[in-house]
Coordinates of C-alpha atoms in Angstrom, one line a residue:
M1 CA 63.3 -89.9 -29.2
P2 CA 61.4 -88.7 -26.0
K3 CA 62.5 -85.4 -24.2
W4 CA 64.6 -85.4 -21.1
E5 CA 61.7 -84.4 -18.5
E6 CA 59.6 -86.8 -20.9
Y7 CA 61.6 -89.9 -19.5
K8 CA 62.4 -88.6 -17.1
A9 CA 59.0 -89.2 -16.0
H10 CA 58.5 -91.9 -17.8
A11 CA 61.7 -93.9 -15.2
R12 CA 59.3 -92.8 -12.4
E13 CA 56.5 -94.5 -13.4
R14 CA 58.2 -97.3 -14.0
G15 CA 59.9 -97.7 -10.7
A16 CA 63.3 -96.3 -11.3
L17 CA 65.1 -93.7 -9.1
A18 CA 65.7 -91.7 -11.4
L19 CA 68.3 -89.4 -9.8
E20 CA 69.3 -86.4 -11.5
L21 CA 72.9 -85.1 -11.4
F22 CA 75.4 -84.1 -14.1
I23 CA 78.3 -85.0 -15.7
V24 CA 81.0 -82.8 -16.4
E25 CA 84.7 -84.0 -18.4
S26 CA 87.3 -81.8 -17.2
T27 CA 90.0 -81.5 -20.2
P28 CA 93.2 -80.0 -20.1
S29 CA 94.0 -77.1 -22.4
A30 CA 96.6 -76.5 -24.9
D31 CA 95.8 -72.5 -24.1
G32 CA 95.5 -72.0 -20.3
P33 CA 97.6 -72.4 -17.5
P34 CA 99.4 -76.0 -16.6
V35 CA 97.1 -78.0 -14.5
P36 CA 99.9 -78.5 -11.5
D37 CA 100.1 -75.1 -11.5
V38 CA 95.8 -75.0 -10.9
L39 CA 95.8 -78.0 -8.3
P40 CA 96.0 -76.9 -5.4
D41 CA 92.9 -74.0 -5.9
H42 CA 90.9 -76.4 -7.4
L43 CA 91.2 -78.5 -4.7
A44 CA 90.1 -76.0 -2.7
Y45 CA 87.2 -75.6 -5.0
Q46 CA 86.2 -79.2 -5.1
W47 CA 86.5 -79.7 -0.8
D48 CA 83.8 -76.1 -0.9
M49 CA 81.1 -78.4 -3.4
E50 CA 81.8 -81.3 -1.3
I51 CA 81.1 -79.2 2.0
A52 CA 78.5 -77.5 0.4
G53 CA 76.9 -80.7 -0.1
N54 CA 76.9 -80.5 -4.3
L55 CA 80.4 -82.9 -5.1
A56 CA 78.5 -86.3 -5.3
F57 CA 81.8 -87.3 -7.0
A58 CA 85.0 -86.5 -8.3
G59 CA 88.4 -87.5 -9.7
P60 CA 90.2 -88.5 -12.4
L61 CA 90.0 -90.5 -15.8
S62 CA 92.6 -92.5 -18.0
D63 CA 93.4 -92.7 -21.6
L64 CA 91.5 -95.1 -23.3
S65 CA 93.8 -98.1 -23.0
G66 CA 93.4 -98.2 -19.1
D67 CA 97.0 -97.6 -18.9
L68 CA 97.6 -94.4 -18.7
M69 CA 96.6 -90.6 -16.6
E70 CA 96.3 -88.2 -19.4
G71 CA 94.7 -85.2 -16.8
T72 CA 91.4 -85.7 -18.0
G73 CA 88.7 -85.9 -15.0
M74 CA 84.9 -86.2 -13.9
L75 CA 82.6 -84.2 -11.2
V76 CA 79.1 -85.6 -10.5
Y77 CA 77.2 -82.7 -9.7
R78 CA 74.6 -82.8 -7.3
A79 CA 72.9 -79.2 -8.8
E80 CA 68.7 -78.4 -8.9
S81 CA 68.9 -77.6 -13.2
L82 CA 72.3 -77.6 -16.2
D83 CA 72.1 -73.6 -15.5
E84 CA 72.9 -74.7 -11.7
A85 CA 75.8 -77.1 -12.5
R86 CA 77.1 -75.2 -15.9
A87 CA 78.1 -71.7 -12.8
M88 CA 79.6 -74.5 -10.8
A89 CA 81.3 -76.1 -13.5
D90 CA 82.4 -72.7 -14.8
G91 CA 83.2 -71.3 -10.8
D92 CA 86.0 -74.1 -10.9
P93 CA 89.4 -72.9 -11.1
M94 CA 90.4 -75.2 -12.7
H95 CA 87.6 -72.9 -16.5
K96 CA 87.6 -70.0 -14.9
T97 CA 91.7 -69.9 -15.7
G98 CA 91.5 -72.0 -18.5
A99 CA 93.9 -75.0 -17.6
R100 CA 90.8 -77.2 -18.8
T101 CA 87.3 -76.9 -20.3
Y102 CA 84.7 -79.7 -20.0
T103 CA 81.6 -81.0 -21.2
L104 CA 78.6 -81.0 -19.2
R105 CA 75.8 -83.3 -19.2
R106 CA 72.1 -84.8 -17.5
W107 CA 73.0 -87.7 -16.1
L108 CA 69.9 -90.2 -14.9
I109 CA 70.5 -92.4 -12.0
N110 CA 68.0 -95.8 -12.6
E111 CA 69.8 -98.6 -11.5
G112 CA 72.4 -100.4 -9.1
S113 CA 74.1 -100.6 -6.0
L114 CA 76.1 -98.2 -4.0
S115 CA 77.5 -99.4 -0.2
L116 CA 79.1 -98.1 2.5
S117 CA 80.7 -99.9 5.4
V118 CA 81.7 -97.7 8.5
G119 CA 84.2 -99.8 10.7
L120 CA 83.7 -98.0 14.2
S121 CA 86.4 -99.1 16.6
T122 CA 88.9 -99.3 13.2
K123 CA 87.6 -95.5 11.6
S124 CA 87.5 -96.9 8.6
V125 CA 85.5 -96.2 5.8
T126 CA 85.2 -98.5 2.6
L127 CA 83.2 -97.2 -0.6
R128 CA 82.2 -99.7 -2.7

C-alpha cells in the first residue's frame, strides 16, 4: 500500500487535480453538553473559519437509511497539514466542550465537477 505523499505525487503525475483537503466527521457525545446548547458558538466558529478561507464545506449527515437526522456532521477544511486541520477541529466549540467527538482524515480530490451560477439581477447563487 503506497504512503499518502507517494500516492498524491502519483496522482499529480497522471494529471489528476490532487487537491488535499481534510474531512472531519463530528458525532454527538453522550458525555458532553447537549449539542443545541453549543450550536450558536459552533456556528460562529464556522463563520470565522469560512471568512478566513479554512472552511470549504460543512453540514449535517443523515443516518445510514437516509431518512433521519441524528446529529452527525461533516466539515471539510483547507489546511497545510493534518496537524493544522486537527488544531482547527480541536478549536471548534462542539469538540472543545465535549458536545461532540470527531474523526479526521485527509481527502485527495482527483476528479469531479462543480458548477456555480451567479444571477446578477436576481442576486441568486446556485451551487451544483
